[in-house]
Amino acid sequence: MSLKGKTLFITGASRGIGLAIALKAARHGANIAIAAKTAYIEPGSPWENGYCESINGKLRDELLNGEIFYTLKEAKIMIEAWRRHYNTVRPHSSLRYRPPAPEAICWPPDQSASGALAQTPSLN
């Protein structure tokens, strides 16, 4: 049976047998549509979301436990600096110890920026 040009809807294709089926079907010319159902998380229970719990723990361990903030503005500035470092510099083990979104620079340098490299705007 030929799969060329046919569309397959697959759930659970992010790992295991679902991924193997999706890859094999794609090699045979099928269009793959992956469906994912999000889990319901009770309001007020972030421990049910592993990603949320992970980032909360890292924020607490790496920043909040070692700082005393005297003003709200100081807290906002320090947390933003930590977030930028976490998202652009800090290596992540799940990404083979690379940063998730390194800062991009425009090349050639913008002449209006007095010779400095102009950074692209960040969406995070």
Short mmCIF file of C-alpha atoms in Angstrom, two decimals:
data_model
loop_
_atom_site.label_atom_id
_atom_site.label_comp_id
_atom_site.label_asym_id
_atom_site.label_seq_id
_atom_site.Cartn_x
_atom_site.Cartn_y
_atom_site.Cartn_z
CA MET A 1 0.00 0.00 0.00
CA SER A 2 1.44 3.39 -0.97
CA LEU A 3 1.42 6.24 1.55
CA LYS A 4 2.55 8.90 -0.92
CA GLY A 5 0.34 11.98 -0.68
CA LYS A 6 -1.85 10.54 2.12
CA THR A 7 -2.23 12.30 5.45
CA LEU A 8 -1.76 10.37 8.69
CA PHE A 9 -2.92 11.69 12.04
CA ILE A 10 -0.72 10.32 14.81
CA THR A 11 -0.96 10.86 18.55
CA GLY A 12 2.04 10.28 20.78
CA ALA A 13 4.57 10.73 17.97
CA SER A 14 7.10 12.53 20.12
CA ARG A 15 8.78 9.31 21.30
CA GLY A 16 8.74 5.55 21.13
CA ILE A 17 6.71 3.60 18.60
CA GLY A 18 4.67 6.65 17.55
CA LEU A 19 7.87 8.42 16.49
CA ALA A 20 9.09 5.37 14.58
CA ILE A 21 5.78 5.08 12.71
CA ALA A 22 5.74 8.79 11.88
CA LEU A 23 9.32 8.71 10.55
CA LYS A 24 8.73 5.60 8.45
CA ALA A 25 5.49 6.99 6.98
CA ALA A 26 7.21 10.31 6.18
CA ARG A 27 10.00 8.44 4.36
CA HIS A 28 7.33 6.81 2.21
CA GLY A 29 5.86 10.18 1.21
CA ALA A 30 3.01 10.55 3.70
CA ASN A 31 1.99 13.86 5.22
CA ILE A 32 2.14 13.58 9.01
CA ALA A 33 -0.18 15.45 11.38
CA ILE A 34 0.79 14.98 15.00
CA ALA A 35 -1.93 15.47 17.61
CA ALA A 36 -1.14 16.11 21.23
CA LYS A 37 -3.59 16.33 24.09
CA THR A 38 -2.59 18.64 26.91
CA ALA A 39 -2.99 17.37 30.43
CA TYR A 40 -5.44 19.12 32.72
CA ILE A 41 -3.66 20.72 35.67
CA GLU A 42 -5.68 21.74 38.68
CA PRO A 43 -5.48 25.49 39.39
CA GLY A 44 -3.02 26.16 42.19
CA SER A 45 -1.07 22.91 41.75
CA PRO A 46 2.10 23.66 39.75
CA TRP A 47 3.68 20.41 41.01
CA GLU A 48 1.58 18.60 38.40
CA ASN A 49 3.53 20.39 35.64
CA GLY A 50 7.14 19.19 35.53
CA TYR A 51 8.35 22.06 33.33
CA CYS A 52 6.87 24.72 35.60
CA GLU A 53 8.21 22.99 38.71
CA SER A 54 11.67 22.66 37.14
CA ILE A 55 12.00 26.36 36.26
CA ASN A 56 10.59 27.41 39.64
CA GLY A 57 13.20 25.25 41.42
CA LYS A 58 16.07 26.59 39.30
CA LEU A 59 14.96 30.20 39.84
CA ARG A 60 14.79 29.63 43.59
CA ASP A 61 18.11 27.72 43.84
CA GLU A 62 20.15 29.91 41.51
CA LEU A 63 18.77 33.37 42.31
CA LEU A 64 16.19 33.84 45.04
CA ASN A 65 17.94 31.91 47.82
CA GLY A 66 21.13 33.95 47.36
CA GLU A 67 19.71 37.48 47.07
CA ILE A 68 17.96 39.98 49.30
CA PHE A 69 15.86 42.46 47.35
CA TYR A 70 15.24 45.81 49.00
CA THR A 71 12.94 47.24 46.34
CA LEU A 72 10.57 45.85 43.74
CA LYS A 73 12.59 47.57 40.98
CA GLU A 74 15.77 45.82 42.18
CA ALA A 75 13.98 42.46 42.14
CA LYS A 76 12.65 43.06 38.60
CA ILE A 77 16.11 44.00 37.30
CA MET A 78 17.86 41.02 38.94
CA ILE A 79 15.21 38.52 37.81
CA GLU A 80 15.31 39.86 34.24
CA ALA A 81 19.11 39.57 34.19
CA TRP A 82 18.85 35.98 35.46
CA ARG A 83 16.19 35.16 32.85
CA ARG A 84 18.34 36.52 30.02
CA HIS A 85 21.33 34.53 31.27
CA TYR A 86 19.21 31.38 31.66
CA ASN A 87 17.75 31.66 28.15
CA THR A 88 20.79 32.85 26.20
CA VAL A 89 24.02 31.87 27.98
CA ARG A 90 23.48 29.04 30.48
CA PRO A 91 23.99 25.59 28.92
CA HIS A 92 21.11 23.11 29.21
CA SER A 93 21.81 19.38 29.51
CA SER A 94 18.76 18.48 27.41
CA LEU A 95 20.26 20.49 24.52
CA ARG A 96 23.68 18.81 24.70
CA TYR A 97 24.94 21.61 26.96
CA ARG A 98 24.11 24.42 24.55
CA PRO A 99 22.05 27.51 25.44
CA PRO A 100 18.43 27.33 24.25
CA ALA A 101 18.33 30.68 22.41
CA PRO A 102 21.71 32.35 22.03
CA GLU A 103 21.64 36.08 21.25
CA ALA A 104 21.80 36.71 17.51
CA ILE A 105 23.79 39.52 15.98
CA CYS A 106 23.29 41.23 12.63
CA TRP A 107 26.16 41.11 10.17
CA PRO A 108 27.51 43.33 8.70
CA PRO A 109 27.37 45.78 11.60
CA ASP A 110 24.87 48.59 11.38
CA GLN A 111 26.86 51.73 10.56
CA SER A 112 24.46 53.94 12.53
CA ALA A 113 25.31 52.08 15.75
CA SER A 114 28.79 53.72 15.80
CA GLY A 115 30.60 50.53 14.85
CA ALA A 116 29.01 48.31 17.52
CA LEU A 117 27.23 45.11 16.56
CA ALA A 118 23.48 45.62 16.54
CA GLN A 119 21.59 42.91 18.39
CA THR A 120 18.30 41.61 17.05
CA PRO A 121 15.29 42.16 19.29
CA SER A 122 14.44 39.30 21.62
CA LEU A 123 10.89 37.97 21.91
CA ASN A 124 11.33 36.52 25.41
#
